[in-house]
CSV table of C-alpha atoms in Angstrom, one decimal:
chain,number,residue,atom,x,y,z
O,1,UNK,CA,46.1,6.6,25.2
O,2,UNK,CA,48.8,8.0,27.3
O,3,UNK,CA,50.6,11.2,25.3
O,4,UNK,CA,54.0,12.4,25.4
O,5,UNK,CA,53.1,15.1,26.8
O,6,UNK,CA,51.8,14.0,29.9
O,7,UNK,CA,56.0,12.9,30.2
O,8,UNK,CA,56.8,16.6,29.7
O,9,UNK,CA,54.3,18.4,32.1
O,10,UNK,CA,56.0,15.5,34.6
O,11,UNK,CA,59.0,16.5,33.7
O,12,UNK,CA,58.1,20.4,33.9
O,13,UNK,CA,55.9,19.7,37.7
O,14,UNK,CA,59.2,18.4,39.0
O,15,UNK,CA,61.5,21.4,38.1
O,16,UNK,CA,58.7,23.7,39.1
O,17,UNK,CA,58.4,21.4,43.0
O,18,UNK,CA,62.5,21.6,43.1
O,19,UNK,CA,62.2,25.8,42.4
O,20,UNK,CA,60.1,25.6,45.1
O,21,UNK,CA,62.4,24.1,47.3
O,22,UNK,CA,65.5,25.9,46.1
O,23,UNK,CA,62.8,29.2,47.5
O,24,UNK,CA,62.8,28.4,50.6
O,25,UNK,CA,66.9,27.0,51.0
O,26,UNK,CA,68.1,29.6,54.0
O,27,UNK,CA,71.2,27.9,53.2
O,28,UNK,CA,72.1,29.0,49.7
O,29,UNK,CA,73.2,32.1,49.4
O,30,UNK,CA,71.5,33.1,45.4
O,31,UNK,CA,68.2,30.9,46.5
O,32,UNK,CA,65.8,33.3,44.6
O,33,UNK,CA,68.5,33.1,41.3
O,34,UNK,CA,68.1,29.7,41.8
O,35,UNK,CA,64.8,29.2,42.0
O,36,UNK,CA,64.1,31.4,39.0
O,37,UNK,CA,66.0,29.7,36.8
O,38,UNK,CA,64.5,26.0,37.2
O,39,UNK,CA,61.6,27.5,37.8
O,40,UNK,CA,61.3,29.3,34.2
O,41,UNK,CA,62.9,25.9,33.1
O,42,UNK,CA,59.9,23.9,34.5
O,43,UNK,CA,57.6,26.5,33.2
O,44,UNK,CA,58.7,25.9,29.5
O,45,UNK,CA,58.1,22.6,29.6
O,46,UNK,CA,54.5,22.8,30.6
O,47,UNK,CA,53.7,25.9,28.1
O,48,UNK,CA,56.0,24.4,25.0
O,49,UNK,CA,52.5,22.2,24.6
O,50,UNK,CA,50.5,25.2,23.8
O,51,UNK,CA,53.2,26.7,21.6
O,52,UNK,CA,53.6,23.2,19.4
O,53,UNK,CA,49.7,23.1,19.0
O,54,UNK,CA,50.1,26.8,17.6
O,55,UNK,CA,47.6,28.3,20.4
O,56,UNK,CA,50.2,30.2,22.1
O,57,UNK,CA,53.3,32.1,20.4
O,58,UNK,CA,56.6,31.0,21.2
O,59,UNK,CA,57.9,34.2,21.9
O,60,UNK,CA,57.8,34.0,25.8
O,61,UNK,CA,60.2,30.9,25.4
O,62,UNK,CA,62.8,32.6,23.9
O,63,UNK,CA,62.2,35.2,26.5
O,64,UNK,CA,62.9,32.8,29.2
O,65,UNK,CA,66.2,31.2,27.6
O,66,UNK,CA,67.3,35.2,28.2
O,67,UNK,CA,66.8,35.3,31.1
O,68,UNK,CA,67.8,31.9,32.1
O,69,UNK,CA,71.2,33.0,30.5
O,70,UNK,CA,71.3,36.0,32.1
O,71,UNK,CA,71.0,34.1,35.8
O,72,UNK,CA,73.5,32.0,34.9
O,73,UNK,CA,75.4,34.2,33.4
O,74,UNK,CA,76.0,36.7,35.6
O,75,UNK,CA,76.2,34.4,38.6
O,76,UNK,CA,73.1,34.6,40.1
O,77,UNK,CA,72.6,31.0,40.8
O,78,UNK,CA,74.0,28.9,43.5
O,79,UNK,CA,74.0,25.7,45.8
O,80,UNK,CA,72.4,25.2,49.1
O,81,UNK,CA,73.7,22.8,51.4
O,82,UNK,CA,73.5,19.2,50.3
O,83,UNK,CA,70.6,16.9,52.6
O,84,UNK,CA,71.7,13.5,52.8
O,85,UNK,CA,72.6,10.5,55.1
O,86,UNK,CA,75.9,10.4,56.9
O,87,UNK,CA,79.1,8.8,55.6
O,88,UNK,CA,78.3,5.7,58.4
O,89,UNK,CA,74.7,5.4,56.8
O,90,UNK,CA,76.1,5.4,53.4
O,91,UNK,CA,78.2,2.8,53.9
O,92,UNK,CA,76.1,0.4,55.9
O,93,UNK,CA,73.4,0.7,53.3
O,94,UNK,CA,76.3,0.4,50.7
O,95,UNK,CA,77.2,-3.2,52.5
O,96,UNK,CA,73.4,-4.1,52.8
O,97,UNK,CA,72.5,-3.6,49.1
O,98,UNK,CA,76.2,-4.4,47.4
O,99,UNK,CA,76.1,-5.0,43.6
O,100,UNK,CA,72.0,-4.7,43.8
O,101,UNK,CA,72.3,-0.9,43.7
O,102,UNK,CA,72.7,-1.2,40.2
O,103,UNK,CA,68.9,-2.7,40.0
O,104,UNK,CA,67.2,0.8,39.8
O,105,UNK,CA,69.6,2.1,37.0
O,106,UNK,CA,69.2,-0.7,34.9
O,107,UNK,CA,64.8,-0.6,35.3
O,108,UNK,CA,64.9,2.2,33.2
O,109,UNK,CA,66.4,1.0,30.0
O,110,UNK,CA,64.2,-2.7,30.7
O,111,UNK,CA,61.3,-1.2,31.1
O,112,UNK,CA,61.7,1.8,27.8
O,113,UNK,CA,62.7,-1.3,26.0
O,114,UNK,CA,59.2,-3.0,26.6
O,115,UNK,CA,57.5,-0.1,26.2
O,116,UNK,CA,58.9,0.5,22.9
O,117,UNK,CA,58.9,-3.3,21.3
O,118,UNK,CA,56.1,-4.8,23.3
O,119,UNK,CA,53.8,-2.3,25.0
O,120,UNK,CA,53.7,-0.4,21.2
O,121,UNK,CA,51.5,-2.8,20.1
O,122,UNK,CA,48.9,-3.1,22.5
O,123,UNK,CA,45.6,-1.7,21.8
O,124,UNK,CA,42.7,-0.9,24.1
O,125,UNK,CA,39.4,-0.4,21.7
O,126,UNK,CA,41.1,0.2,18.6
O,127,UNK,CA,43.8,3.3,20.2
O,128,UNK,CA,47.4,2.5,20.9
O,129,UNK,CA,48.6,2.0,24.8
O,130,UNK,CA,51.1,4.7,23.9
O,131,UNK,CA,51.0,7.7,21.7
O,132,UNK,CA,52.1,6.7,18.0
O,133,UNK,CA,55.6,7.5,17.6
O,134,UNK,CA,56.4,8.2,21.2
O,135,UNK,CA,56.5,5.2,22.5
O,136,UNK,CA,60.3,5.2,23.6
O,137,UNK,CA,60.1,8.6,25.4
O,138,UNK,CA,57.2,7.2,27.0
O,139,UNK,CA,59.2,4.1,28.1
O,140,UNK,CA,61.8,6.7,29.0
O,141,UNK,CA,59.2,8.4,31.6
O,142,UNK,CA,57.7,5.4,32.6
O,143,UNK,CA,60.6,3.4,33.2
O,144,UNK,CA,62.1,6.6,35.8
O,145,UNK,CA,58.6,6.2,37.5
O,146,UNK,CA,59.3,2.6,37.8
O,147,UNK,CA,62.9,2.8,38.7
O,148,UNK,CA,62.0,5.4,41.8
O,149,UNK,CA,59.8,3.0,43.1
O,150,UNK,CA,62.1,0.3,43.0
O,151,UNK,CA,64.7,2.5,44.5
O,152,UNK,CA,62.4,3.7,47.3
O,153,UNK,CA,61.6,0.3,48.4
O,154,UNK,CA,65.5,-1.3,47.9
O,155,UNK,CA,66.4,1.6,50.3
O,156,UNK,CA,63.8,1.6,52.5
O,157,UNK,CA,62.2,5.1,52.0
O,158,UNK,CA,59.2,5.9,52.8
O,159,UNK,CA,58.9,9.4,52.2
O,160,UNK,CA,59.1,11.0,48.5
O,161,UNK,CA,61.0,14.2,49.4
O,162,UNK,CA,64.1,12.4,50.4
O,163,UNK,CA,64.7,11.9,46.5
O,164,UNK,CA,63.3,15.3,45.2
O,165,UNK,CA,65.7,16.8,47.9
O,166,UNK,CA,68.8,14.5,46.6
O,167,UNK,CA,67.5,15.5,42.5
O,168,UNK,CA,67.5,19.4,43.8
O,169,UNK,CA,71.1,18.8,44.8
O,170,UNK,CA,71.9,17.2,41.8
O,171,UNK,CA,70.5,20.2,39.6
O,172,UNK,CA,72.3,22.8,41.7
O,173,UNK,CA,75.8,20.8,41.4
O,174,UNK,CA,75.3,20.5,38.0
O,175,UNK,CA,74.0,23.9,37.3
O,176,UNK,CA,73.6,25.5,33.6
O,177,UNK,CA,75.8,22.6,32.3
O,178,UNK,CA,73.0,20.4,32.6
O,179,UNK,CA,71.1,22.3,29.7
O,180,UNK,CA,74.3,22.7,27.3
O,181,UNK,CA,73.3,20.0,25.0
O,182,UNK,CA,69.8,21.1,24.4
O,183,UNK,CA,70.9,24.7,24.1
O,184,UNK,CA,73.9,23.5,21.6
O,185,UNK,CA,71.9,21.1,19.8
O,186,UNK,CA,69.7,24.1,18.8
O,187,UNK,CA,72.5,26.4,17.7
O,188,UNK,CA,73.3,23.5,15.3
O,189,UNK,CA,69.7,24.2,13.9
O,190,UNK,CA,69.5,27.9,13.7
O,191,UNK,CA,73.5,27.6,12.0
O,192,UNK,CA,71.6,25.1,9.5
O,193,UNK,CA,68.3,27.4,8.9
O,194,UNK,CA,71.0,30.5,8.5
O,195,UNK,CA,72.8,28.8,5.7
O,196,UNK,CA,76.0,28.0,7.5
O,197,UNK,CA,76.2,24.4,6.7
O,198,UNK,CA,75.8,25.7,2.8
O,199,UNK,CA,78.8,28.3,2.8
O,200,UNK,CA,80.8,25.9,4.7
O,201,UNK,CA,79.5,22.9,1.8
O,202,UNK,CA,80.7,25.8,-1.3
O,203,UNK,CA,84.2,26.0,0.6
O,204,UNK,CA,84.4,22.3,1.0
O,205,UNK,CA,83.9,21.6,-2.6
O,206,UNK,CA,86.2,24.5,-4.2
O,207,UNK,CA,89.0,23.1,-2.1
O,208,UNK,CA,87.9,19.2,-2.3
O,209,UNK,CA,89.5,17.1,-5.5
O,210,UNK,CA,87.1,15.9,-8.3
O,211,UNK,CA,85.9,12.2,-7.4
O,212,UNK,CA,88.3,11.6,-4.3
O,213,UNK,CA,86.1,10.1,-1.7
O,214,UNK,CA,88.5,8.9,0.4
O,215,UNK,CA,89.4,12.7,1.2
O,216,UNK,CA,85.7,13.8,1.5
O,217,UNK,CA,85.3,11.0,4.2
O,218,UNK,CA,88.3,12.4,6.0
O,219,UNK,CA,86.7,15.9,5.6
O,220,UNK,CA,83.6,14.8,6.7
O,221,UNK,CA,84.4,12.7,9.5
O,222,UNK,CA,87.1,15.5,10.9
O,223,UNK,CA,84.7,18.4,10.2
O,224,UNK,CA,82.4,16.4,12.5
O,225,UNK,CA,84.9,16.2,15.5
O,226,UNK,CA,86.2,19.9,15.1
O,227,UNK,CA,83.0,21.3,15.0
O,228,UNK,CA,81.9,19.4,17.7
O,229,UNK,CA,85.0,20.5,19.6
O,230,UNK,CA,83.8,23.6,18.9
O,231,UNK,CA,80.1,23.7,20.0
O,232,UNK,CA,80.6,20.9,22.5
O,233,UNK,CA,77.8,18.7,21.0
O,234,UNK,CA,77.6,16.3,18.1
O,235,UNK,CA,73.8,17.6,17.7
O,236,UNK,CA,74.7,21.2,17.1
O,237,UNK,CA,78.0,20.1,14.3
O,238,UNK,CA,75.8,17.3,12.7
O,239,UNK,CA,73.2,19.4,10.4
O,240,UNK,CA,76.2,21.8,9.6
O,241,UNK,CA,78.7,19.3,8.6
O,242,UNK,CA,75.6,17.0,6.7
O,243,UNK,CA,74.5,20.0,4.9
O,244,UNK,CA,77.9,20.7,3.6
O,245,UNK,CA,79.4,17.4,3.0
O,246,UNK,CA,77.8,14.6,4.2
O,247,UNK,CA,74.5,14.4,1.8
O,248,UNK,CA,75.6,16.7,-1.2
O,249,UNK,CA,78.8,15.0,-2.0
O,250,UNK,CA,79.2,11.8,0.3
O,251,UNK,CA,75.4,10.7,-0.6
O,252,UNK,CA,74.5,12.5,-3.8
O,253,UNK,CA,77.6,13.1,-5.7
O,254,UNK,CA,79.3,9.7,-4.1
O,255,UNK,CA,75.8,7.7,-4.1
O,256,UNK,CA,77.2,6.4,-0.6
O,257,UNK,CA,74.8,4.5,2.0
O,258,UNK,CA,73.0,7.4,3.8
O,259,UNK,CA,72.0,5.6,6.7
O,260,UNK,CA,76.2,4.6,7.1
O,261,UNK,CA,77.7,7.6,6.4
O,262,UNK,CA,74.9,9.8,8.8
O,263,UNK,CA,75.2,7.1,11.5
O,264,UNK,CA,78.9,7.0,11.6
O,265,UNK,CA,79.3,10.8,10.7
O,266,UNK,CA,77.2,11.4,14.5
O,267,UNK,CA,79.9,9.0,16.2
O,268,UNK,CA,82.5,11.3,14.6
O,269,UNK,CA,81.2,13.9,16.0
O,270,UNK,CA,80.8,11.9,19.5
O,271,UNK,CA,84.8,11.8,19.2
O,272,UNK,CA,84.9,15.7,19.6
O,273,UNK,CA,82.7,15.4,22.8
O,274,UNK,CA,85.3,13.3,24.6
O,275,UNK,CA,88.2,15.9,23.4
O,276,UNK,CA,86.5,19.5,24.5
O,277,UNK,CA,85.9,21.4,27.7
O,278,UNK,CA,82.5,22.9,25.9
O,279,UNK,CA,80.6,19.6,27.1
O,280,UNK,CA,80.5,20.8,30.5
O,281,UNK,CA,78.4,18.4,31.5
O,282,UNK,CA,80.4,15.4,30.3
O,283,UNK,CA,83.7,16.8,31.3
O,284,UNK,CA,83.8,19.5,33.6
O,285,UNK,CA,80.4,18.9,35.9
O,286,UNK,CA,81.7,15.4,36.2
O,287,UNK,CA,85.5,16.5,37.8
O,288,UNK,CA,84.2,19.3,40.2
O,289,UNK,CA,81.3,16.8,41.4
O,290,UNK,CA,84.2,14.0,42.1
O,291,UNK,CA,86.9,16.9,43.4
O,292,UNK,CA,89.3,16.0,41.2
O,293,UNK,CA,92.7,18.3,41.7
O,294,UNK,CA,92.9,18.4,37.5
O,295,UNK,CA,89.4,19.9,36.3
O,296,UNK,CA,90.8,18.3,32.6
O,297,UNK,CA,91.2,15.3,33.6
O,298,UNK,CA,88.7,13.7,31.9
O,299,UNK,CA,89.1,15.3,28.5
O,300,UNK,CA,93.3,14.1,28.7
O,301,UNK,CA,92.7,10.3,29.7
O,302,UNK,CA,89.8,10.7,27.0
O,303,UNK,CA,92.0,12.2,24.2
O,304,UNK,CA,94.2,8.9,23.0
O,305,UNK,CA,90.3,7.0,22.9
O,306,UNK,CA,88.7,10.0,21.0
O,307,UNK,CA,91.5,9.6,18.5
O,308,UNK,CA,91.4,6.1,17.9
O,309,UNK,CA,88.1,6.1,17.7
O,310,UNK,CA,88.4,9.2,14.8
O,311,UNK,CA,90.7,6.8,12.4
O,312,UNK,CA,88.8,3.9,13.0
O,313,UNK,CA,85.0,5.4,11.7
O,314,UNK,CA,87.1,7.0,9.0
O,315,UNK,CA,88.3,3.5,7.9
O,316,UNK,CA,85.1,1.7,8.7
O,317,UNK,CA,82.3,4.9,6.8
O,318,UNK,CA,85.4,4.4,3.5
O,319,UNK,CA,84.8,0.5,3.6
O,320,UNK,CA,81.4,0.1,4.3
O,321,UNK,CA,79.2,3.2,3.0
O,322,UNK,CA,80.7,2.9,-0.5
């Protein structure tokens, strides 16, 4: 049975090869910063597996985050100098391959989707392929594996460190954005665990009129975006916002369709990512990387969408889920 977290220790060798790269980068200035931080970054992922099977204590974890923050924080990470082909190469290669450049991106989703409708089912003496319950992050892992090969031979390369050097560059572009949505996504959490998403539900229904749905859809739904806003991810608003209103009054009190209302509520929140500069890595990672002379462009030509998009899963939760 392959295991989820055979994905993870992947996942965790390839930060820890790429710190070990970013070590010995003469060419960027805060290597050792850098190195440190995906290194401790690679390092969780390998020791998280003793600390979910409860034989190791998960204090050193949140020792690491720390410090992590503290690298980033006070600027003690940086970017080397970028190894790749020339402009000429790119573009012959670019007229060579044309539209089939797209092949290797679209492998992964193929091959996850096998994975997680057909490969689930196989059985090799009585034990699943794929670890029970896994099987899409499995697909997931399996179908980068897959889509690296296929890359490798579309371009012609024989020699594996070509693409760890071009991910390394990638990770050092991108920086601590690239971890925002995790780290977010468990503030949300700790906010729920805290009570937050309770005070924030007793405010809601003091203020909120007796039997209007309509309005508790519109708190909902623009609780969702603002919080989001707020936090920059839907993950991190969505167990504050569904503690408060979502499953006390739109699902208990309302008796609306759960799986509508939660489902929806999410793409609310989804909204507020297209509108805020706190998604870093949606918004701001994405204009520095492309050099664009406005580092909010993005968030304004994605404004007039996020708002339609608001009023129309207001309209659709208030038609649908009740």
């Amino acid at each position: 049975m392959i295991k989820a977290e055979w994905f993870y220790w992947l996942v965790g060798a390839i930060f820890l090869v790429m710190a070990a790269q970013m070590a010995t980068d003469r060419t960027n200035p805060k290597r050792f910063g850098t190195a440190a931080f995906w290194g401790l970054l690679g390092l969780g992922f390998v020791y998280s597996t003793w600390v979910v099977d409860k034989s190791a204590p998960a204090e050193p974890l949140g020792v690491a985050v720390l410090v992590m923050v503290c690298l980033a924080g006070f600027g003690f990470t940086g970017r080397g100098k970028v190894r790749t082909s020339t402009p000429e190469e790119r573009a012959a290669s670019a007229d060579r391959l044309g539209s089939k450049i797209f092949v290797p991106a679209l492998t992964i989703p193929v091959v996850a989707l096998v994975c997680a409708v057909g490969v689930k089912k196989l059985r090799i003496g009585g034990e699943p392929v794929l670890q029970t319950g896994s099987e899409t992050i499995l697909g997931l892992g399996i179908g980068a594996i897959v889509a690296l090969a296929v890359a490798m031979m579309m371009m012609r390369e024989k020699k594996i460190s070509t693409p760890m050097h071009a991910g390394r560059s990638m990770l050092e572009a991108m920086g601590w954005a690239m971890l925002l949505p995790q780290l977010l996504a468990t503030l949300g959490t700790i906010f729920s665990v805290s009570g937050v998403g309770e005070q924030v539900g007793k405010i809601t229904k003091s203020v909120l009129p007796d039997g209007s749905v309509l309005i508790a859809v519109i708190v909902y739904c623009a609780g969702m975006f603002l919080f989001t806003v707020v936090m920059g991810n839907g993950f991190a608003a969505f167990p504050v916002m569904t503690a408060a209103v979502g499953w006390p009054v739109l699902v208990q009190q309302a008796h609306g369709e759960p799986a509508i209302i939660l489902a929806i509520g999410m793409l609310c929140g989804f909204c507020g990512t297209l509108a805020t500069p706190m998604a870093a890595n949606f918004n701001v990672v994405p204009a520095a990387l492309l050099e664009l002379k406005d580092q909010y462009g993005p968030i304004k030509a994605q404004l007039p969408t996020a708002g339609a998009l608001l009023v129309c899963n207001i309209v659709i939760m208030y038609a649908c889920a009740f």
